[in-house]
Backbone as JSON, one array per atom type, in Angstrom:
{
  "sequence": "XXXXXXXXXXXXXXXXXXXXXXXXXXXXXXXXXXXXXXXXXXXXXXXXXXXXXXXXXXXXXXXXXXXXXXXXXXXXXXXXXXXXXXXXX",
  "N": [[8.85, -3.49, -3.65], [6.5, -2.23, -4.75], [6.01, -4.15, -6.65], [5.2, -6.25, -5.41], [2.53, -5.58, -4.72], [1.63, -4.96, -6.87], [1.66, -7.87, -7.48], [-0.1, -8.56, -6.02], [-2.72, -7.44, -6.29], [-3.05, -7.99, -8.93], [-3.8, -11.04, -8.26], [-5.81, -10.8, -6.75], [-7.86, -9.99, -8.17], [-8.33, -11.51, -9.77], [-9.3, -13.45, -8.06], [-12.3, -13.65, -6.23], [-12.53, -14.58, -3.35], [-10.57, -13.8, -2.24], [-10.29, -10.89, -3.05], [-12.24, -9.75, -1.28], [-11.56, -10.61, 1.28], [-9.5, -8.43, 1.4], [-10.85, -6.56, 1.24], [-12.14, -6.08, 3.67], [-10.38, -5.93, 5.22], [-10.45, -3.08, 5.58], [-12.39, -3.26, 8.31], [-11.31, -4.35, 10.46], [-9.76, -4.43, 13.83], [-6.84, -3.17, 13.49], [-6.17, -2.35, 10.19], [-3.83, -2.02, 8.93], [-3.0, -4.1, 9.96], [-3.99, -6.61, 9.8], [-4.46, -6.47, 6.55], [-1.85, -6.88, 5.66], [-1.53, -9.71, 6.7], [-3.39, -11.18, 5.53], [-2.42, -10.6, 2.92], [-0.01, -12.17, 3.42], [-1.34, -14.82, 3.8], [-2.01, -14.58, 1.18], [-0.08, -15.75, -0.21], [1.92, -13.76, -0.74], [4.34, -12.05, 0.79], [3.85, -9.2, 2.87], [5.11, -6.28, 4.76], [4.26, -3.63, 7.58], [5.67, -1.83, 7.15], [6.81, -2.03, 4.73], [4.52, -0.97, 3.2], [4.38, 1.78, 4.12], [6.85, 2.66, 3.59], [6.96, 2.83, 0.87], [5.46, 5.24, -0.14], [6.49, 7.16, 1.4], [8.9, 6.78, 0.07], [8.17, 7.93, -2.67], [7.75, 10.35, -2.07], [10.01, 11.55, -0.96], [11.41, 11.78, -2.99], [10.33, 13.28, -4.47], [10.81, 15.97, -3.05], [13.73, 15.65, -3.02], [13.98, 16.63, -6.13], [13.81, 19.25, -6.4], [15.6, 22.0, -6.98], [18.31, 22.44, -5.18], [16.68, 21.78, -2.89], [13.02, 21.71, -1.21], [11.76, 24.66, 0.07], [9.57, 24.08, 2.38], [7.97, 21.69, 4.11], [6.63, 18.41, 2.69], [3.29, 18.09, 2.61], [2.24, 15.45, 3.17], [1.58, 12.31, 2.21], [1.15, 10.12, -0.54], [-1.15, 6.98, 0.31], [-0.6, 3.91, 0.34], [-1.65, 1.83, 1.18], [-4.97, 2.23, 1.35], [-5.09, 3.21, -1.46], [-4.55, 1.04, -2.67], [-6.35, -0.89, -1.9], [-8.94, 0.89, -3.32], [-8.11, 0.94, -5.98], [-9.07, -1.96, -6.18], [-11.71, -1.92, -6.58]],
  "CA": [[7.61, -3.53, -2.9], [5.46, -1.9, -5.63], [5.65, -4.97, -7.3], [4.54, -7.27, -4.61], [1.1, -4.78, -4.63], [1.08, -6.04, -8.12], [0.84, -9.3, -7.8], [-1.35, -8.84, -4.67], [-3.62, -6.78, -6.99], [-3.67, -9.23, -9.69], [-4.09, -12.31, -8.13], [-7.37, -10.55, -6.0], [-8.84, -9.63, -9.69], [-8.75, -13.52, -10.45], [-10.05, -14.87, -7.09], [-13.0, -12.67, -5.89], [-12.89, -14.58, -2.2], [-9.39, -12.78, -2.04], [-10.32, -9.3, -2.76], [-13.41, -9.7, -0.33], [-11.01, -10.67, 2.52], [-8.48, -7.69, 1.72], [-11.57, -5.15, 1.37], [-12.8, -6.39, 4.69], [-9.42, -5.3, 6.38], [-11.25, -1.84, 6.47], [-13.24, -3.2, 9.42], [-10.17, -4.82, 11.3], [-9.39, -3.2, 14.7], [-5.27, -2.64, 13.23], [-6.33, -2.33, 9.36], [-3.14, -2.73, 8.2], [-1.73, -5.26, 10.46], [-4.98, -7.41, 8.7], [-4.0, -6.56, 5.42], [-0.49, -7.71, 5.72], [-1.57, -10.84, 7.31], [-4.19, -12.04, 4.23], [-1.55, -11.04, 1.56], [0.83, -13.7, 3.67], [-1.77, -15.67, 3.51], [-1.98, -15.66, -0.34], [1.97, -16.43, -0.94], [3.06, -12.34, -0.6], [4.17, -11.36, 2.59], [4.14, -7.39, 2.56], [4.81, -5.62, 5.92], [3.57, -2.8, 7.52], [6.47, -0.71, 6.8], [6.89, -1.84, 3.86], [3.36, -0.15, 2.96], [4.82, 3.3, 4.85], [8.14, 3.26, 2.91], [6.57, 3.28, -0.42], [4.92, 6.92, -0.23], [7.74, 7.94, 2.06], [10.11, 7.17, -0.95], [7.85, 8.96, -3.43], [7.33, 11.88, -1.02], [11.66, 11.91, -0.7], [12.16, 12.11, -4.14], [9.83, 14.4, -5.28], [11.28, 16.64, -2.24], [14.86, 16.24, -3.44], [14.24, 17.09, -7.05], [13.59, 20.52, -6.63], [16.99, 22.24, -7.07], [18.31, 23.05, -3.38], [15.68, 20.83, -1.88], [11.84, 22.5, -0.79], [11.71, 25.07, 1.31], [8.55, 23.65, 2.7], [7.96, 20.32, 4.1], [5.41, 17.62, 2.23], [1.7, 17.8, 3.58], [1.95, 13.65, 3.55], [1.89, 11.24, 0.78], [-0.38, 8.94, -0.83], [-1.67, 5.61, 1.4], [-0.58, 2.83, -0.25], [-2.96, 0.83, 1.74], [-5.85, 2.87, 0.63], [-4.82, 3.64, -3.03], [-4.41, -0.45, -2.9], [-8.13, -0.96, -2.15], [-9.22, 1.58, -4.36], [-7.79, -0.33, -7.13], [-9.92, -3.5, -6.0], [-13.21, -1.13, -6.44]],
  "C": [[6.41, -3.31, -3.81], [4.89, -3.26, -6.19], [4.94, -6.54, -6.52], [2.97, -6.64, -4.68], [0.55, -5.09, -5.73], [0.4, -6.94, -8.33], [0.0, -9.52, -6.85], [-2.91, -8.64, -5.47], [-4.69, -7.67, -7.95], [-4.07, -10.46, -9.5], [-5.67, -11.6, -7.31], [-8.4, -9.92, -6.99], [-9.07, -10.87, -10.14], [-9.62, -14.06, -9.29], [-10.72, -13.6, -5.81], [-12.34, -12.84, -4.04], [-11.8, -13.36, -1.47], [-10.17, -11.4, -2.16], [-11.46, -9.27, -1.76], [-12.74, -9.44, 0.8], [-10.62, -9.25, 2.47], [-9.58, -6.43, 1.39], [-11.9, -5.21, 2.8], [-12.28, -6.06, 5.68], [-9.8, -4.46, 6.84], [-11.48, -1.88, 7.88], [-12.37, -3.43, 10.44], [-10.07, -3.96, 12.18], [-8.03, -2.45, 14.28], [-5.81, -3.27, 11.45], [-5.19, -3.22, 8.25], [-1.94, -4.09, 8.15], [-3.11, -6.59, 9.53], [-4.69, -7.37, 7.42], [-2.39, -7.31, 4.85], [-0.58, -9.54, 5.7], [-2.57, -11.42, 5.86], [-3.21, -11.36, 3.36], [-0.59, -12.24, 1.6], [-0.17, -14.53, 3.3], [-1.94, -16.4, 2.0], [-0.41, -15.71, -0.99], [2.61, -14.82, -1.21], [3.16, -11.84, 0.52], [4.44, -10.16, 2.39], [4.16, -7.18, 4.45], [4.18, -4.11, 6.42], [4.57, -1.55, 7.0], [6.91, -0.5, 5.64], [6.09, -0.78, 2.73], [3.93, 1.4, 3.04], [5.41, 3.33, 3.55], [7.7, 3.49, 1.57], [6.14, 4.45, -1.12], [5.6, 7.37, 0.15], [8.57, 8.43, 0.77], [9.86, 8.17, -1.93], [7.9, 10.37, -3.05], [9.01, 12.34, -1.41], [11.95, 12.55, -1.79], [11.88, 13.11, -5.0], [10.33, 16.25, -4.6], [12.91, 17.4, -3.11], [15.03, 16.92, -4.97], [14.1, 18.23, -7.68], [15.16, 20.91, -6.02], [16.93, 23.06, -5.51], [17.57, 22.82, -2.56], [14.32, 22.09, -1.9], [12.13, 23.21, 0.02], [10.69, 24.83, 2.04], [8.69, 22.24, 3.08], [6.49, 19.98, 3.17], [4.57, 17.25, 2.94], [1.61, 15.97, 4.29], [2.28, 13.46, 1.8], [0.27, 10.38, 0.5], [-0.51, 7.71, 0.14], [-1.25, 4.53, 1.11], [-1.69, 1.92, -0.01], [-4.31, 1.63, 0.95], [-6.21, 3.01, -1.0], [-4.99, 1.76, -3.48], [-6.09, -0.71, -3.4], [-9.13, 0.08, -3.01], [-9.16, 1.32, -5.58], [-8.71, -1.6, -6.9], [-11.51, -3.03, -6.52], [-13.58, -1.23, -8.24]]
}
């Protein structure tokens, strides 16, 4: 998945109209159902869960690698969506 954010990334650093659209998701009433939908549009289909699972996984792993797991749960994770467009800036 990371690597589809890649080439989403890089191809909207070559072709401004692209990153315009996928900043513009912001405004969208469902943000990231808009964002999904213009990366299909440029030849990467990403879903919305795909987005989720990506911080989930980081969140998991950083969980399990404390010996005998956290005793605490993780506040959240990073956004992907967010951290995405942040990169476009």
């Amino acid at each position: 998945m990371e690597e589809k954010l890649s080439e989403l990334l890089t191809a909207a650093r070559k072709d401004n109209a692209l990153r315009m659209r996928l900043l513009a998701t912001r405004e969208a009433p469902d943000p990231l159902l808009a964002f999904c939908e213009e990366a299909g549009k440029a030849g990467i289909p990403i879903t919305i869960g795909e987005l989720a699972a990506i911080g989930e996984e980081y969140a998991s792993n950083l969980h399990k690698s404390v010996n005998g797991g956290a005793e605490y749960p993780m506040e959240g994770w990073d956004d992907a969506y967010e951290m995405f467009l942040a990169a476009l800036f």
